[in-house]
PDB file of C-alpha atoms in Angstrom:
ATOM      1  CA  MET A 485      -5.947  14.437  -1.508  1.00 69.00           C
ATOM      2  CA  VAL A 486      -3.506  11.519  -1.296  1.00 83.00           C
ATOM      3  CA  TYR A 487      -4.847   9.181  -3.991  1.00 91.00           C
ATOM      4  CA  ILE A 488      -6.844   9.407  -7.207  1.00 95.00           C
ATOM      5  CA  LYS A 489      -7.642   6.608  -9.640  1.00 94.00           C
ATOM      6  CA  ALA A 490      -9.439   6.620 -12.979  1.00 95.00           C
ATOM      7  CA  THR A 491     -11.771   3.608 -12.926  1.00 95.00           C
ATOM      8  CA  GLY A 492     -13.327   4.062 -16.364  1.00 94.00           C
ATOM      9  CA  GLU A 493     -13.730   6.431 -19.276  1.00 96.00           C
ATOM     10  CA  LYS A 494     -15.920   8.785 -17.233  1.00 96.00           C
ATOM     11  CA  SER A 495     -15.415   7.492 -13.688  1.00 97.00           C
ATOM     12  CA  ALA A 496     -12.785   7.992 -10.990  1.00 97.00           C
ATOM     13  CA  GLU A 497     -12.247   7.659  -7.244  1.00 97.00           C
ATOM     14  CA  MET A 498     -10.445  10.050  -4.921  1.00 96.00           C
ATOM     15  CA  VAL A 499      -9.230   9.588  -1.327  1.00 95.00           C
ATOM     16  CA  THR A 500      -8.165  12.450   0.943  1.00 92.00           C
ATOM     17  CA  ASP A 501      -5.609  12.272   3.741  1.00 87.00           C
ATOM     18  CA  GLN A 502      -8.530  12.542   6.187  1.00 87.00           C
ATOM     19  CA  GLY A 503     -10.072   9.318   4.820  1.00 91.00           C
ATOM     20  CA  ALA A 504     -12.886  10.782   2.742  1.00 93.00           C
ATOM     21  CA  ILE A 505     -13.640   8.784  -0.433  1.00 96.00           C
ATOM     22  CA  TYR A 506     -15.331  10.471  -3.371  1.00 97.00           C
ATOM     23  CA  VAL A 507     -16.499   8.891  -6.630  1.00 97.00           C
ATOM     24  CA  THR A 508     -17.534  10.436  -9.928  1.00 98.00           C
ATOM     25  CA  SER A 509     -19.240   8.931 -12.962  1.00 97.00           C
ATOM     26  CA  ASN A 510     -19.408  12.040 -15.180  1.00 97.00           C
ATOM     27  CA  LYS A 511     -15.781  13.007 -15.759  1.00 95.00           C
ATOM     28  CA  GLY A 512     -15.484  14.854 -12.454  1.00 95.00           C
ATOM     29  CA  TYR A 513     -18.358  17.303 -12.845  1.00 97.00           C
ATOM     30  CA  ASN A 514     -20.000  15.872  -9.727  1.00 98.00           C
ATOM     31  CA  TRP A 515     -18.556  13.847  -6.855  1.00 97.00           C
ATOM     32  CA  ARG A 516     -20.401  11.656  -4.339  1.00 96.00           C
ATOM     33  CA  ALA A 517     -19.118  10.716  -0.878  1.00 96.00           C
ATOM     34  CA  ALA A 518     -18.673   6.954  -0.432  1.00 96.00           C
ATOM     35  CA  VAL A 519     -18.146   6.998   3.366  1.00 95.00           C
ATOM     36  CA  GLN A 520     -20.483   8.555   5.920  1.00 92.00           C
ATOM     37  CA  GLU A 521     -18.018   9.677   8.590  1.00 86.00           C
ATOM     38  CA  THR A 522     -14.407  10.750   9.044  1.00 82.00           C
ATOM     39  CA  VAL A 523     -11.744   8.311  10.169  1.00 85.00           C
ATOM     40  CA  SER A 524     -11.431  10.255  13.426  1.00 83.00           C
ATOM     41  CA  ALA A 525     -15.147   9.717  14.104  1.00 81.00           C
ATOM     42  CA  THR A 526     -14.820   6.017  13.302  1.00 82.00           C
ATOM     43  CA  LEU A 527     -11.918   5.651  15.720  1.00 81.00           C
ATOM     44  CA  ASN A 528     -13.780   7.498  18.461  1.00 78.00           C
ATOM     45  CA  ARG A 529     -16.524   4.872  18.147  1.00 73.00           C
ATOM     46  CA  THR A 530     -14.206   1.872  17.963  1.00 66.00           C
ATOM     47  CA  VAL A 531     -11.238   2.784  20.180  1.00 61.00           C
ATOM     48  CA  SER A 532     -12.871   0.925  23.070  1.00 49.00           C
ATOM     49  CA  SER A 533     -12.891  -2.239  20.951  1.00 56.00           C
ATOM     50  CA  GLY A 534      -9.125  -2.604  21.294  1.00 62.00           C
ATOM     51  CA  ILE A 535      -7.484  -0.915  18.297  1.00 62.00           C
ATOM     52  CA  SER A 536      -3.975  -0.334  19.625  1.00 60.00           C
ATOM     53  CA  GLY A 537      -2.661   3.131  18.856  1.00 55.00           C
ATOM     54  CA  ALA A 538      -5.992   4.547  17.695  1.00 59.00           C
ATOM     55  CA  SER A 539      -5.945   7.159  20.459  1.00 58.00           C
ATOM     56  CA  TYR A 540      -2.706   8.538  18.965  1.00 54.00           C
ATOM     57  CA  TYR A 541      -4.189   8.981  15.498  1.00 62.00           C
ATOM     58  CA  THR A 542      -3.209  12.381  14.086  1.00 63.00           C
ATOM     59  CA  GLY A 543      -6.005  12.491  11.536  1.00 66.00           C
ATOM     60  CA  THR A 544      -4.070  11.684   8.371  1.00 82.00           C
ATOM     61  CA  PHE A 545      -2.991   8.696   6.279  1.00 89.00           C
ATOM     62  CA  ASN A 546       0.612   7.859   5.508  1.00 89.00           C
ATOM     63  CA  SER A 547      -0.288   5.797   2.422  1.00 93.00           C
ATOM     64  CA  VAL A 548      -3.355   4.546   0.538  1.00 96.00           C
ATOM     65  CA  ASN A 549      -3.510   1.708  -2.006  1.00 96.00           C
ATOM     66  CA  ARG A 550      -6.436   0.418  -4.062  1.00 96.00           C
ATOM     67  CA  SER A 551      -7.041  -3.131  -5.315  1.00 95.00           C
ATOM     68  CA  PRO A 552      -8.354  -3.750  -8.855  1.00 92.00           C
ATOM     69  CA  ASP A 553     -11.777  -4.654  -7.426  1.00 94.00           C
ATOM     70  CA  GLY A 554     -12.110  -1.385  -5.514  1.00 96.00           C
ATOM     71  CA  ARG A 555     -10.942  -2.250  -1.991  1.00 97.00           C
ATOM     72  CA  TYR A 556      -8.641   0.139  -0.127  1.00 97.00           C
ATOM     73  CA  VAL A 557      -5.956  -0.272   2.518  1.00 97.00           C
ATOM     74  CA  ALA A 558      -4.520   2.752   4.322  1.00 96.00           C
ATOM     75  CA  VAL A 559      -1.739   3.144   6.898  1.00 95.00           C
ATOM     76  CA  SER A 560      -2.080   5.648   9.733  1.00 90.00           C
ATOM     77  CA  SER A 561       0.453   8.475   9.742  1.00 88.00           C
ATOM     78  CA  ARG A 562       2.297   7.004  12.737  1.00 88.00           C
ATOM     79  CA  GLY A 563       2.229   3.493  11.294  1.00 91.00           C
ATOM     80  CA  ASN A 564       0.740   1.991  14.442  1.00 89.00           C
ATOM     81  CA  PHE A 565      -2.371   0.507  12.798  1.00 89.00           C
ATOM     82  CA  TYR A 566      -4.068   0.244   9.408  1.00 93.00           C
ATOM     83  CA  LEU A 567      -7.554   0.627   7.964  1.00 93.00           C
ATOM     84  CA  THR A 568      -9.468  -1.059   5.147  1.00 96.00           C
ATOM     85  CA  TRP A 569     -12.552  -0.185   3.145  1.00 96.00           C
ATOM     86  CA  GLU A 570     -14.661  -2.185   0.691  1.00 96.00           C
ATOM     87  CA  PRO A 571     -17.301  -0.851  -1.726  1.00 96.00           C
ATOM     88  CA  GLY A 572     -20.621  -0.524   0.065  1.00 94.00           C
ATOM     89  CA  GLN A 573     -19.195  -0.022   3.558  1.00 95.00           C
ATOM     90  CA  ALA A 574     -20.263   3.173   5.337  1.00 93.00           C
ATOM     91  CA  PHE A 575     -16.941   3.745   7.081  1.00 92.00           C
ATOM     92  CA  TRP A 576     -13.337   2.562   7.287  1.00 94.00           C
ATOM     93  CA  GLN A 577     -12.533  -0.580   9.299  1.00 92.00           C
ATOM     94  CA  PRO A 578      -9.506  -0.166  11.640  1.00 90.00           C
ATOM     95  CA  HIS A 579      -7.149  -3.096  12.285  1.00 90.00           C
ATOM     96  CA  ASN A 580      -4.380  -3.733  14.783  1.00 88.00           C
ATOM     97  CA  ARG A 581      -0.996  -4.196  13.172  1.00 87.00           C
ATOM     98  CA  ALA A 582       0.138  -7.805  13.371  1.00 81.00           C
ATOM     99  CA  VAL A 583       3.842  -6.965  13.810  1.00 88.00           C
ATOM    100  CA  ALA A 584       5.930  -5.281  16.499  1.00 88.00           C
ATOM    101  CA  ARG A 585       7.483  -2.586  14.316  1.00 91.00           C
ATOM    102  CA  ARG A 586       5.498   0.276  12.849  1.00 93.00           C
ATOM    103  CA  ILE A 587       4.062  -0.055   9.371  1.00 95.00           C
ATOM    104  CA  GLN A 588       5.796   1.731   6.501  1.00 95.00           C
ATOM    105  CA  ASN A 589       3.423   0.858   3.668  1.00 97.00           C
ATOM    106  CA  MET A 590       0.773  -1.664   2.628  1.00 97.00           C
ATOM    107  CA  GLY A 591      -0.784  -2.766  -0.631  1.00 97.00           C
ATOM    108  CA  TRP A 592      -2.479  -5.542  -2.566  1.00 97.00           C
ATOM    109  CA  ARG A 593      -1.003  -8.630  -4.163  1.00 96.00           C
ATOM    110  CA  SER A 594      -2.226  -9.828  -7.549  1.00 94.00           C
ATOM    111  CA  ASP A 595      -4.053 -12.729  -5.882  1.00 94.00           C
ATOM    112  CA  GLY A 596      -6.071 -10.376  -3.656  1.00 95.00           C
ATOM    113  CA  GLY A 597      -3.955 -10.771  -0.521  1.00 96.00           C
ATOM    114  CA  LEU A 598      -2.042  -8.014   1.268  1.00 97.00           C
ATOM    115  CA  TRP A 599       1.626  -7.148   1.546  1.00 97.00           C
ATOM    116  CA  LEU A 600       2.982  -5.136   4.475  1.00 97.00           C
ATOM    117  CA  LEU A 601       6.283  -3.290   4.917  1.00 96.00           C
ATOM    118  CA  VAL A 602       7.623  -2.252   8.323  1.00 94.00           C
ATOM    119  CA  ARG A 603      10.091   0.466   9.180  1.00 89.00           C
ATOM    120  CA  GLY A 604      13.565  -0.992   9.118  1.00 83.00           C
ATOM    121  CA  GLY A 605      13.181  -3.260   6.103  1.00 83.00           C
ATOM    122  CA  GLY A 606      10.813  -6.102   6.995  1.00 91.00           C
ATOM    123  CA  LEU A 607       8.373  -7.570   4.461  1.00 96.00           C
ATOM    124  CA  TYR A 608       5.238  -9.477   5.454  1.00 96.00           C
ATOM    125  CA  LEU A 609       2.559 -11.230   3.389  1.00 97.00           C
ATOM    126  CA  SER A 610      -0.961 -11.988   4.561  1.00 95.00           C
ATOM    127  CA  LYS A 611      -1.999 -15.608   4.868  1.00 92.00           C
ATOM    128  CA  GLY A 612      -4.561 -16.318   2.192  1.00 87.00           C
ATOM    129  CA  THR A 613      -6.400 -13.698   0.189  1.00 89.00           C
ATOM    130  CA  GLY A 614      -8.693 -10.892   1.227  1.00 85.00           C
ATOM    131  CA  ILE A 615      -8.556  -8.647   4.284  1.00 90.00           C
ATOM    132  CA  THR A 616      -6.944 -10.188   7.355  1.00 89.00           C
ATOM    133  CA  GLU A 617      -4.770  -9.412  10.372  1.00 90.00           C
ATOM    134  CA  ASP A 618      -2.777 -12.635   9.961  1.00 92.00           C
ATOM    135  CA  PHE A 619       0.652 -12.029   8.373  1.00 95.00           C
ATOM    136  CA  GLU A 620       3.929 -13.915   8.123  1.00 95.00           C
ATOM    137  CA  GLU A 621       7.387 -12.448   7.562  1.00 94.00           C
ATOM    138  CA  VAL A 622       9.312 -13.211   4.372  1.00 95.00           C
ATOM    139  CA  PRO A 623      13.151 -13.088   4.472  1.00 91.00           C
ATOM    140  CA  VAL A 624      14.579 -10.353   2.226  1.00 90.00           C
ATOM    141  CA  GLN A 625      18.101  -9.095   1.507  1.00 82.00           C
ATOM    142  CA  SER A 626      17.553  -5.386   2.033  1.00 75.00           C
ATOM    143  CA  ARG A 627      21.133  -4.729   3.236  1.00 73.00           C
ATOM    144  CA  GLY A 628      19.711  -2.966   6.263  1.00 72.00           C
ATOM    145  CA  PHE A 629      17.857  -0.348   4.243  1.00 78.00           C
ATOM    146  CA  GLY A 630      14.119   0.144   4.449  1.00 88.00           C
ATOM    147  CA  ILE A 631      11.816  -1.222   1.751  1.00 93.00           C
ATOM    148  CA  LEU A 632       9.362   1.459   0.672  1.00 96.00           C
ATOM    149  CA  ASP A 633       7.072  -0.083  -1.950  1.00 97.00           C
ATOM    150  CA  VAL A 634       6.071  -3.320  -3.693  1.00 98.00           C
ATOM    151  CA  GLY A 635       4.566  -3.726  -7.153  1.00 97.00           C
ATOM    152  CA  TYR A 636       3.127  -6.924  -8.633  1.00 97.00           C
ATOM    153  CA  ARG A 637       3.599  -7.629 -12.336  1.00 96.00           C
ATOM    154  CA  SER A 638       1.671 -10.923 -12.090  1.00 95.00           C
ATOM    155  CA  GLU A 639       0.575 -13.345  -9.384  1.00 94.00           C
ATOM    156  CA  GLU A 640       4.071 -14.856  -9.369  1.00 96.00           C
ATOM    157  CA  GLU A 641       6.367 -11.925 -10.186  1.00 97.00           C
ATOM    158  CA  ALA A 642       6.739  -8.790  -8.064  1.00 97.00           C
ATOM    159  CA  TRP A 643       9.352  -6.126  -7.375  1.00 97.00           C
ATOM    160  CA  ALA A 644      10.225  -4.328  -4.132  1.00 96.00           C
ATOM    161  CA  ALA A 645      12.177  -1.075  -3.936  1.00 95.00           C
ATOM    162  CA  GLY A 646      13.796   0.817  -1.101  1.00 92.00           C
ATOM    163  CA  GLY A 647      16.557   2.999   0.207  1.00 89.00           C
ATOM    164  CA  SER A 648      20.016   3.270  -1.345  1.00 86.00           C
ATOM    165  CA  GLY A 649      18.988   1.640  -4.614  1.00 88.00           C
ATOM    166  CA  VAL A 650      17.591  -1.565  -3.102  1.00 90.00           C
ATOM    167  CA  LEU A 651      15.640  -3.464  -5.775  1.00 93.00           C
ATOM    168  CA  LEU A 652      14.335  -6.977  -5.095  1.00 95.00           C
ATOM    169  CA  ARG A 653      12.445  -9.467  -7.248  1.00 95.00           C
ATOM    170  CA  THR A 654      10.322 -12.540  -6.622  1.00 97.00           C
ATOM    171  CA  THR A 655       9.134 -15.063  -9.196  1.00 97.00           C
ATOM    172  CA  ASN A 656       7.202 -17.348  -6.840  1.00 96.00           C
ATOM    173  CA  GLY A 657       4.518 -15.080  -5.445  1.00 94.00           C
ATOM    174  CA  GLY A 658       6.707 -13.590  -2.716  1.00 94.00           C
ATOM    175  CA  LYS A 659       7.998 -16.742  -1.018  1.00 93.00           C
ATOM    176  CA  THR A 660      11.622 -15.830  -1.801  1.00 95.00           C
ATOM    177  CA  TRP A 661      13.244 -12.604  -2.998  1.00 95.00           C
ATOM    178  CA  SER A 662      16.571 -11.931  -4.732  1.00 93.00           C
ATOM    179  CA  ARG A 663      18.431  -8.673  -5.235  1.00 91.00           C
ATOM    180  CA  ASP A 664      18.665  -7.147  -8.700  1.00 89.00           C
ATOM    181  CA  LYS A 665      22.316  -6.098  -8.788  1.00 82.00           C
ATOM    182  CA  ALA A 666      21.720  -3.795 -11.747  1.00 77.00           C
ATOM    183  CA  ALA A 667      20.441  -1.198  -9.282  1.00 80.00           C
ATOM    184  CA  ASP A 668      23.364  -1.462  -6.844  1.00 79.00           C
ATOM    185  CA  ASN A 669      25.182   1.532  -8.326  1.00 83.00           C
ATOM    186  CA  ILE A 670      22.151   3.809  -8.370  1.00 86.00           C
ATOM    187  CA  ALA A 671      22.735   6.562  -5.814  1.00 84.00           C
ATOM    188  CA  ALA A 672      19.084   7.157  -4.999  1.00 90.00           C
ATOM    189  CA  ASN A 673      16.282   5.988  -2.774  1.00 93.00           C
ATOM    190  CA  LEU A 674      13.684   4.055  -4.773  1.00 95.00           C
ATOM    191  CA  TYR A 675      10.266   4.690  -3.312  1.00 93.00           C
ATOM    192  CA  SER A 676       7.531   3.738  -5.806  1.00 96.00           C
ATOM    193  CA  VAL A 677       6.913   0.648  -7.988  1.00 97.00           C
ATOM    194  CA  LYS A 678       4.070   0.718 -10.525  1.00 96.00           C
ATOM    195  CA  PHE A 679       3.051  -1.749 -13.246  1.00 96.00           C
ATOM    196  CA  ILE A 680       0.578  -0.419 -15.801  1.00 93.00           C
ATOM    197  CA  ASN A 681       0.320  -3.925 -17.286  1.00 93.00           C
ATOM    198  CA  ASP A 682       2.498  -7.037 -17.429  1.00 92.00           C
ATOM    199  CA  ARG A 683       4.790  -5.442 -20.020  1.00 93.00           C
ATOM    200  CA  LYS A 684       5.055  -1.877 -18.767  1.00 95.00           C
ATOM    201  CA  GLY A 685       6.383  -0.994 -15.318  1.00 96.00           C
ATOM    202  CA  PHE A 686       8.362   1.768 -13.631  1.00 97.00           C
ATOM    203  CA  VAL A 687      10.342   2.412 -10.443  1.00 96.00           C
ATOM    204  CA  LEU A 688      10.548   6.011  -9.250  1.00 96.00           C
ATOM    205  CA  GLY A 689      13.355   7.369  -7.085  1.00 94.00           C
ATOM    206  CA  ASN A 690      14.545  10.685  -5.759  1.00 94.00           C
ATOM    207  CA  ASP A 691      16.740  13.136  -7.711  1.00 90.00           C
ATOM    208  CA  GLY A 692      14.876  12.374 -10.933  1.00 91.00           C
ATOM    209  CA  VAL A 693      15.682   8.642 -11.048  1.00 94.00           C
ATOM    210  CA  LEU A 694      13.205   6.630 -13.146  1.00 95.00           C
ATOM    211  CA  LEU A 695      13.709   2.939 -14.008  1.00 94.00           C
ATOM    212  CA  ARG A 696      11.715   1.150 -16.705  1.00 94.00           C
ATOM    213  CA  TYR A 697      10.882  -2.561 -16.745  1.00 93.00           C
ATOM    214  CA  LEU A 698      12.365  -4.299 -19.795  1.00 87.00           C
ATOM    215  CA  GLY A 699      11.118  -7.863 -19.288  1.00 75.00           C
TER     216      GLY A 699
END
């Protein structure tokens, strides 16, 4: 298992590193499969359609993120392509990466679009909303360190975290980013950004580092 999300008082969804999606509506007593085949089987069917890097798939996900409306985006363990899934689909949809460098992580913006991080510190945003393979790079001051995660507080405000205490903020939907110098002296890699709501957010780092959003 790589991801689990409570979607209601009695319901939840779970994703395994093999790409299986299970849903429950009775507090976990019973689980139902939401996809009909493994990711490996999907790639065997679609590799001839031109998914670059699919033949090197090792059978696991590097990261999985869920949108509020139930869509998923997952990055292959090597970072050479990504996959998406929407409620009602029988299997994952593979996509070629739109950038030269390998993908570090991907997730959803508050407006329904995608963000994409590449190894080495690059940040890309999809053009428009929804699932697409069309991305454009956004300049960021990462000081040469990799960016590991992005979390949206609202459609306009988001935070990005990375290696060696890198913490960036945007207030215009991701068009421009500025460094939060308050994190410059934190001797830790920051690797997860989560907002529970627009007033409560956290950044998790290694060695027990936990930052809380103060507004």
